[in-house]
Amino acid sequence: MTIKTKKIFATFIVFCTLTIANAQSHWCDSIAVSAQLSASVSSNSKLNPLWLYSNQWGIYTQYQQAEILAYAKANIRIANFKNFNMHLGIGGVGTSEWDRSMLHEAYIAGKAYIFDYTIGMQAHSPFARYDYLTSGNYLMSSNARPYPRIGLGIFDYWSLPYTHNWLQIKGAIYVGRLFNEYDANDEFKCTYTRDVTMSEKFAFVRLGGWIAKPYFGLVHSVMMGGTLPDGVEIPIDFWASLWGKGSEKFRDIGELRGEATNAAGAHQGLWDMGIDFEFDKIKGSVYLQRMFRDNAGTNPFSEFNKDFILGGRIELNNRWLSAVNLEYFKTSYQSGSGTPDPIGYDKNGILMAVYPGDYPSDEEGFQKWLKQHFTAEDISTWETEYNATVDVTTANWFLRTFWNCGDYGGRKNYLDNGLYRQGWSQGGLSMGTALFHSKITSSKYIPDGQTTPDISFFTNSRVEAVTLGADGIIIPNKLTYVLKYTASKNHGSLSEKYNGSFGLTVVENYFYLTSKMEYYSLLKLNYMHNTQWSGNLSMAYDYGDLYKSFGIRVGVSYKLGRKI
């Protein structure tokens, strides 16, 4: 945190304190202030329990064994008309680890007619409503700190006119700039791309008007632009990146030329489908989500996409059990162990990768190139087996099929990218699912001699997990609880396993050569003294083949004014 930012943050904390102390009831409908003071401690000196810090917008520490934290937020309603409203929010975090203190939120948001908008850093995601019961969203989650962005769209379902609520839509686009601030424990931060632009968008359609409401949608996230560690500027072709197309802006930049034929930028996508339902005394949802990283996953029903999230949530009109969510999470396949592009040894023993466009585009030139690198026996075998001729029109298919040391198009390391070595992360935390372990996290528990190569930011992204979450009321209007338990099987990363996306042999003493089980648990109690004062207690315990960590957090909160 810079000196200037620290001064702004300190001023904000003083402002919130004085505002609370001098608050009068006549402005409570237009201004809301909240403040929280908490203390936490962990039995593990290197790593805190997962659910003690995850899916909470990057507020709490992942690595510090003990922490005292103050969090304050103010929300001011500026305008409130029939077709237009606006509010301003600002929030800050101060901790005993002063370098982690930060201006956490600063934004203007509201609604104009049917359109929602947000400008600045706002801890908000249209998909983070139930993160406290689930493993968290795969994209656009509440796990990392908010970054400065502009967003415009319809954030929640809106019924199209004259459809009597039978046809509902929602969608939005966000564009912003990621922070260049990384975790203090990250020794690899000098290798990351800086000044990165992020764009996120989603589009959904739902059939309403009945107790069962099926829906279908797409979430897409792309990183573009920035400066590589060697000083090379990555050009931005916004529209090409937005729609996943190649860009001629990269054609003459040697190390970036692949972006001219592939999709410009780094992409992650998620197909989201399910059924929302609501009866007299019960409501909820069943959902299926399928993640993808490139064009191979753009078909939501493709049999080649074997990773998914399957879950269901029920909300009950019951005191002891208000809601329960069961979820199965699987990212262990990631398009298989084959290299991403055609790669192999030619007849001269030279290992080479061939990208579309690397070989001559004319038939005469291609045949000369083909005979230069492959024996007549190889070519004849290919042609005989598939009863086809290897020529310039079929070259890419033959190379993909026969010459790859495995299935072509594999090793799609989720939430990772070769140009953007920090992946989808902010402050060391995943901007998507909390179940992935970064290289910093993995280094806390992997024994010496079994460390993984420095290839991916998320060294453990191939995960299978079951998460069960529940909440309820113990004492009406006084005491509530949240329970969450996750059992996970961890397989590491394919690029780490083979020492790179194009490696052909398994790394010696690879830690995740055999899968590792890890279990994460959480119990949270919240006691409401009155409408303003409340206290909370969180206890979490992680155990298994990776590490053991027991942690506890106690806190007290104060709120004044309308709900923030």
Short mmCIF file of N, CA and C in Angstrom, two decimals, residues 117-118 122 124-127 140 147 149-153 155 171-176 198-202 238 242:
data_model
loop_
_atom_site.label_atom_id
_atom_site.label_comp_id
_atom_site.label_asym_id
_atom_site.label_seq_id
_atom_site.Cartn_x
_atom_site.Cartn_y
_atom_site.Cartn_z
N TYR A 117 -26.04 -0.33 -13.29
CA TYR A 117 -24.69 0.13 -13.61
C TYR A 117 -23.83 0.17 -12.35
N THR A 118 -22.54 0.06 -12.54
CA THR A 118 -21.59 0.20 -11.45
C THR A 118 -20.30 0.79 -12.00
N GLN A 122 -16.53 -2.32 -6.51
CA GLN A 122 -17.69 -2.73 -5.73
C GLN A 122 -17.63 -4.23 -5.48
N HIS A 124 -19.39 -6.84 -5.47
CA HIS A 124 -20.69 -7.32 -5.94
C HIS A 124 -20.50 -8.23 -7.13
N SER A 125 -21.23 -9.34 -7.15
CA SER A 125 -21.30 -10.22 -8.30
C SER A 125 -22.72 -10.74 -8.40
N PRO A 126 -23.31 -10.72 -9.59
CA PRO A 126 -24.67 -11.26 -9.74
C PRO A 126 -24.76 -12.75 -9.44
N PHE A 127 -23.60 -13.42 -9.32
CA PHE A 127 -23.60 -14.88 -9.13
C PHE A 127 -23.10 -15.30 -7.75
N MET A 140 -16.37 -14.93 -11.80
CA MET A 140 -17.06 -13.80 -11.19
C MET A 140 -17.50 -14.13 -9.77
N TYR A 147 -11.94 -5.26 -8.18
CA TYR A 147 -11.02 -4.42 -8.94
C TYR A 147 -11.81 -3.29 -9.59
N ARG A 149 -13.69 -1.14 -12.18
CA ARG A 149 -14.31 -1.50 -13.45
C ARG A 149 -15.58 -0.70 -13.67
N ILE A 150 -16.07 -0.77 -14.88
CA ILE A 150 -17.35 -0.18 -15.26
C ILE A 150 -18.24 -1.32 -15.74
N GLY A 151 -19.46 -1.39 -15.22
CA GLY A 151 -20.38 -2.44 -15.60
C GLY A 151 -21.73 -1.88 -15.96
N LEU A 152 -22.35 -2.44 -17.00
CA LEU A 152 -23.66 -1.98 -17.45
C LEU A 152 -24.46 -3.17 -17.96
N GLY A 153 -25.72 -3.26 -17.55
CA GLY A 153 -26.56 -4.34 -18.05
C GLY A 153 -27.79 -4.53 -17.19
N PHE A 155 -28.72 -6.84 -14.26
CA PHE A 155 -28.03 -7.74 -13.35
C PHE A 155 -28.91 -8.89 -12.88
N GLY A 171 -28.30 -9.92 -18.36
CA GLY A 171 -26.99 -9.90 -18.99
C GLY A 171 -26.28 -8.59 -18.71
N ALA A 172 -24.98 -8.61 -18.79
CA ALA A 172 -24.20 -7.39 -18.52
C ALA A 172 -22.79 -7.57 -19.06
N ILE A 173 -22.09 -6.45 -19.17
CA ILE A 173 -20.68 -6.46 -19.54
C ILE A 173 -19.93 -5.55 -18.59
N TYR A 174 -18.75 -5.99 -18.17
CA TYR A 174 -17.87 -5.23 -17.28
C TYR A 174 -16.51 -5.09 -17.95
N VAL A 175 -15.90 -3.93 -17.80
CA VAL A 175 -14.54 -3.69 -18.29
C VAL A 175 -13.77 -2.94 -17.21
N GLY A 176 -12.58 -3.43 -16.87
CA GLY A 176 -11.81 -2.77 -15.83
C GLY A 176 -10.33 -3.09 -15.93
N MET A 198 -9.33 -6.31 -17.95
CA MET A 198 -10.22 -7.45 -17.78
C MET A 198 -11.61 -7.08 -18.28
N SER A 199 -12.21 -7.99 -19.05
CA SER A 199 -13.61 -7.82 -19.46
C SER A 199 -14.38 -9.08 -19.08
N GLU A 200 -15.53 -8.89 -18.47
CA GLU A 200 -16.40 -10.00 -18.10
C GLU A 200 -17.81 -9.71 -18.62
N LYS A 201 -18.46 -10.74 -19.11
CA LYS A 201 -19.83 -10.55 -19.59
C LYS A 201 -20.64 -11.82 -19.32
N PHE A 202 -21.95 -11.65 -19.25
CA PHE A 202 -22.83 -12.81 -19.10
C PHE A 202 -24.15 -12.51 -19.78
N PHE A 238 -9.98 -4.91 -28.74
CA PHE A 238 -11.08 -5.14 -27.81
C PHE A 238 -12.15 -6.05 -28.40
N LEU A 242 -13.17 -9.66 -27.18
CA LEU A 242 -14.51 -9.81 -26.63
C LEU A 242 -15.23 -11.01 -27.23
#
